[in-house]
Structure formats: C-alpha cells, structure tokens
PDB file of C-alpha atoms in Angstrom:
ATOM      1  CA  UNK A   1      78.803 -28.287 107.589  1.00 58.00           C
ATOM      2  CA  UNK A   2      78.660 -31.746 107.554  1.00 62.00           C
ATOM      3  CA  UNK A   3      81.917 -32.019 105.920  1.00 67.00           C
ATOM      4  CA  UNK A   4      83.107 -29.870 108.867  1.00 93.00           C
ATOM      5  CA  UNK A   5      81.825 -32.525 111.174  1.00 94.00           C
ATOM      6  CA  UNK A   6      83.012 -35.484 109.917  1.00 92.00           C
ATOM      7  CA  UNK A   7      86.780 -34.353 109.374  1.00 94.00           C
ATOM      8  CA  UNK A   8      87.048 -33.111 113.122  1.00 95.00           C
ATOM      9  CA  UNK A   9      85.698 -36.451 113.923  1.00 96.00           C
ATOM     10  CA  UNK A  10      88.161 -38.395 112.938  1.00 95.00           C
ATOM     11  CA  UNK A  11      90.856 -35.329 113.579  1.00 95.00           C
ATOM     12  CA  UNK A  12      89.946 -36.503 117.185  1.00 97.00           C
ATOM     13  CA  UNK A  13      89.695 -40.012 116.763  1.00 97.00           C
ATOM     14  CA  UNK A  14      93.298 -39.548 115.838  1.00 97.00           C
ATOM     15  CA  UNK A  15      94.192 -37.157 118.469  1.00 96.00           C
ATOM     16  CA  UNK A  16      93.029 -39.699 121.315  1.00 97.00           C
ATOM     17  CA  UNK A  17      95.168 -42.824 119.905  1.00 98.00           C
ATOM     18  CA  UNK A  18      97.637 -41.047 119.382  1.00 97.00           C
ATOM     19  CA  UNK A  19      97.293 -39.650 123.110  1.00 97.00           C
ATOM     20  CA  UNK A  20      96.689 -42.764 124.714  1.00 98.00           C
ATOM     21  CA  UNK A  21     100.267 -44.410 122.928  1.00 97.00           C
ATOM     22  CA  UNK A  22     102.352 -41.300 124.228  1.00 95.00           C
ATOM     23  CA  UNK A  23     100.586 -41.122 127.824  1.00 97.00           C
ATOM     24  CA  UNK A  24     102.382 -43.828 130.267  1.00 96.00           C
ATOM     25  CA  UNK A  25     101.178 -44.042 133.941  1.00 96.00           C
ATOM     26  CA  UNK A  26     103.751 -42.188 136.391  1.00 97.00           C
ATOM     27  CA  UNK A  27     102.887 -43.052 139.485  1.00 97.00           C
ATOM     28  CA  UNK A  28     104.458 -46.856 141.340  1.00 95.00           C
ATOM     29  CA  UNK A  29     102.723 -49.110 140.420  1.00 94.00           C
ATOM     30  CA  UNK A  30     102.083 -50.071 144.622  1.00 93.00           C
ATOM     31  CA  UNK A  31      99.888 -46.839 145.010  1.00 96.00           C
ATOM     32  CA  UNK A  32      96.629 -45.436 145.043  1.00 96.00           C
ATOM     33  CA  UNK A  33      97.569 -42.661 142.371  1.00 97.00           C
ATOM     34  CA  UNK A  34      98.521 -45.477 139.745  1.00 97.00           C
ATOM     35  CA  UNK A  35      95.132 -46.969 140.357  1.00 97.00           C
ATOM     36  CA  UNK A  36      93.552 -43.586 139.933  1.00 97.00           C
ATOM     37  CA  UNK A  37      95.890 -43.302 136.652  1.00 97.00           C
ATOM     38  CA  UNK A  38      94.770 -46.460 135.689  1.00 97.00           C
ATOM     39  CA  UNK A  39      90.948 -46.039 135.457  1.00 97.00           C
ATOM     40  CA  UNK A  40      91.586 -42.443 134.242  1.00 97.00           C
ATOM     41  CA  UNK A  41      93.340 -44.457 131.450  1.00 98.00           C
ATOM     42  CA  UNK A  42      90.801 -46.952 130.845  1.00 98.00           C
ATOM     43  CA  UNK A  43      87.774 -44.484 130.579  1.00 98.00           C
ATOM     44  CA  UNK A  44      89.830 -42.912 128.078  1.00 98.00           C
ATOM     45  CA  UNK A  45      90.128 -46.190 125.992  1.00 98.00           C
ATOM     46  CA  UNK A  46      86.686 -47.157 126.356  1.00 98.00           C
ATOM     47  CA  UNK A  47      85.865 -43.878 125.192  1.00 98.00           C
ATOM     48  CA  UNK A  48      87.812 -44.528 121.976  1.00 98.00           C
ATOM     49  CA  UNK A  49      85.980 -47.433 121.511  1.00 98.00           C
ATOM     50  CA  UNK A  50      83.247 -46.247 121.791  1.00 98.00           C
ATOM     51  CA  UNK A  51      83.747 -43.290 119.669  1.00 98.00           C
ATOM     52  CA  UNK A  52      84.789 -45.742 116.856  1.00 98.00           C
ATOM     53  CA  UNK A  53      81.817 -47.495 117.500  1.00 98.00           C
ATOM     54  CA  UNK A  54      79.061 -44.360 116.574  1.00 98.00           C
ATOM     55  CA  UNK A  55      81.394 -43.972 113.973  1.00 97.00           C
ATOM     56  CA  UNK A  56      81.189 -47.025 112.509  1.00 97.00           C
ATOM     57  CA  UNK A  57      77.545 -46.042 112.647  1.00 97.00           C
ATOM     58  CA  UNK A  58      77.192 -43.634 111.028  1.00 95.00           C
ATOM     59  CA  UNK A  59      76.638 -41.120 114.161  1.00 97.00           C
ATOM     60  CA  UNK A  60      79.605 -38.701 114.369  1.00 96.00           C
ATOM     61  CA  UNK A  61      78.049 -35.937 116.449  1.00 96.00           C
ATOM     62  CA  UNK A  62      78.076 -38.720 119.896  1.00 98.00           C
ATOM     63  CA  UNK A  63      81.940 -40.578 118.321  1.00 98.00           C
ATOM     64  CA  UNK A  64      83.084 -36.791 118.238  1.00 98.00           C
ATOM     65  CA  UNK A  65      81.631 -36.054 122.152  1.00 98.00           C
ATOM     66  CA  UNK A  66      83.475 -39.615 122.988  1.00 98.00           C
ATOM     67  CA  UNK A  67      86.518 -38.884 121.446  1.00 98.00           C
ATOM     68  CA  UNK A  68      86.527 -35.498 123.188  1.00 97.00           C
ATOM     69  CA  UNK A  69      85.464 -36.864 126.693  1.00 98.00           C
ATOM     70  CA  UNK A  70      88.075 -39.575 126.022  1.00 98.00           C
ATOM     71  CA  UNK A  71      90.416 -37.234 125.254  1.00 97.00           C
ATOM     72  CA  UNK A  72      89.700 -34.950 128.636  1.00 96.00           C
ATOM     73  CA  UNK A  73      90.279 -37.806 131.016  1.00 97.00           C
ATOM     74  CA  UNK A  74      93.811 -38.290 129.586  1.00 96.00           C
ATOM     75  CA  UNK A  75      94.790 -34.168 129.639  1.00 95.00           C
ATOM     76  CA  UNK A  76      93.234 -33.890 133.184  1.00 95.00           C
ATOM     77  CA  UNK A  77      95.537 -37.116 134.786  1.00 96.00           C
ATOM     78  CA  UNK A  78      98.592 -35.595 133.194  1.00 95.00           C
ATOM     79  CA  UNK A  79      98.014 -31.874 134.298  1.00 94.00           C
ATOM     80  CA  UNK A  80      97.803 -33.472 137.655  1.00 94.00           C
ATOM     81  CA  UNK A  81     100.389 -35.666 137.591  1.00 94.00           C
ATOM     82  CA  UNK A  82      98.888 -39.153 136.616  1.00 96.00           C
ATOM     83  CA  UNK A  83     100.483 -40.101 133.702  1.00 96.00           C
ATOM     84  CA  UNK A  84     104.097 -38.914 131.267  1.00 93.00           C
ATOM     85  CA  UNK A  85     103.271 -37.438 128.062  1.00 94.00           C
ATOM     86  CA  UNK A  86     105.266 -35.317 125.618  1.00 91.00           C
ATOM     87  CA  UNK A  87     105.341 -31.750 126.673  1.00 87.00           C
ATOM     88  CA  UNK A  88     105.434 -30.354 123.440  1.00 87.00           C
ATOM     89  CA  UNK A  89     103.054 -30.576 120.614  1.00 84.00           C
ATOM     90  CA  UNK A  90      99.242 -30.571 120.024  1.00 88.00           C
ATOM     91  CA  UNK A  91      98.848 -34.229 122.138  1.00 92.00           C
ATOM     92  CA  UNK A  92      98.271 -32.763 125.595  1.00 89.00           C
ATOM     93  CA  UNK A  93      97.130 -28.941 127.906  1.00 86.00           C
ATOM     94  CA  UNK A  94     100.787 -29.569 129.882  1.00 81.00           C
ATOM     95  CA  UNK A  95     103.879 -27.354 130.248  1.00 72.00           C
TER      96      UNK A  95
END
C-alpha cells in the first residue's frame, strides 16, 4: 500500500504543476473576477508548496491532501470561468 501512496503522490504533485503552467487568468485584469482568479491561483500555488514541503518530509498522506486541495481550487476557477486551460486531456473537469 505504501507503494500505492507514494506514486499517487507525486502523480499529483505533477498533475498540479503541470495545471498551474497551462491555467492563465481570463478575466481583465481591471476587475473583481481577475482578483478572485488571482487568489484562487495563489492558494493553488501555496498548496504546491506546501505539498512539496510534507513531501520533502517524509509525510505523503497531508503533500497528497495539498496537492489535491491545490489542485481543486484551480478546476473550480476554470469550470466557472476564472482562468483558460486546455480543454482536453487529464489537466482539468472542463468541456
């Protein structure tokens, strides 16, 4: 199981960098919606930071629930219209 755990860590490790280099804020950049996309944005990196941080440490169950929270803040701003991302592939929940 463990192995389990610690490949699907950094499986979503990836997945969020990857995510946060394709996303790009849509919104002007003179409204409230690109502020909102902008702190959606930064919770997402800080979550990848910190998720490299348990990592680091040796604690992959909390870097896997950072990468995944990380990764949620991203896919909820572009289903509702925050930020551009590819709509096809395994990066983001958008049609």
């Amino acid at each position: 199981m463990a192995a389990d755990l610690e490949e699907k860590t950094d499986r979503y490790g990836d997945l969020l960098a990857e995510a946060l280099e394709e996303a790009t804020v849509a919104p002007r950049a003179d409204t409230p919606l690109a502020d909102a996309a902008a702190e959606c944005y930064e919770m997402a990196e800080s979550y990848l930071e910190d998720g490299r941080h348990f990592r680091e440490n040796d604690d992959p169950v909390n870097a896997l629930a950072a990468f995944s929270y990380g990764h949620a803040w991203l896919d909820a701003g572009a289903r509702v219209g925050l930020f551009d991302v590819p709509t096809e592939g395994h990066l983001f929940t958008v049609e």
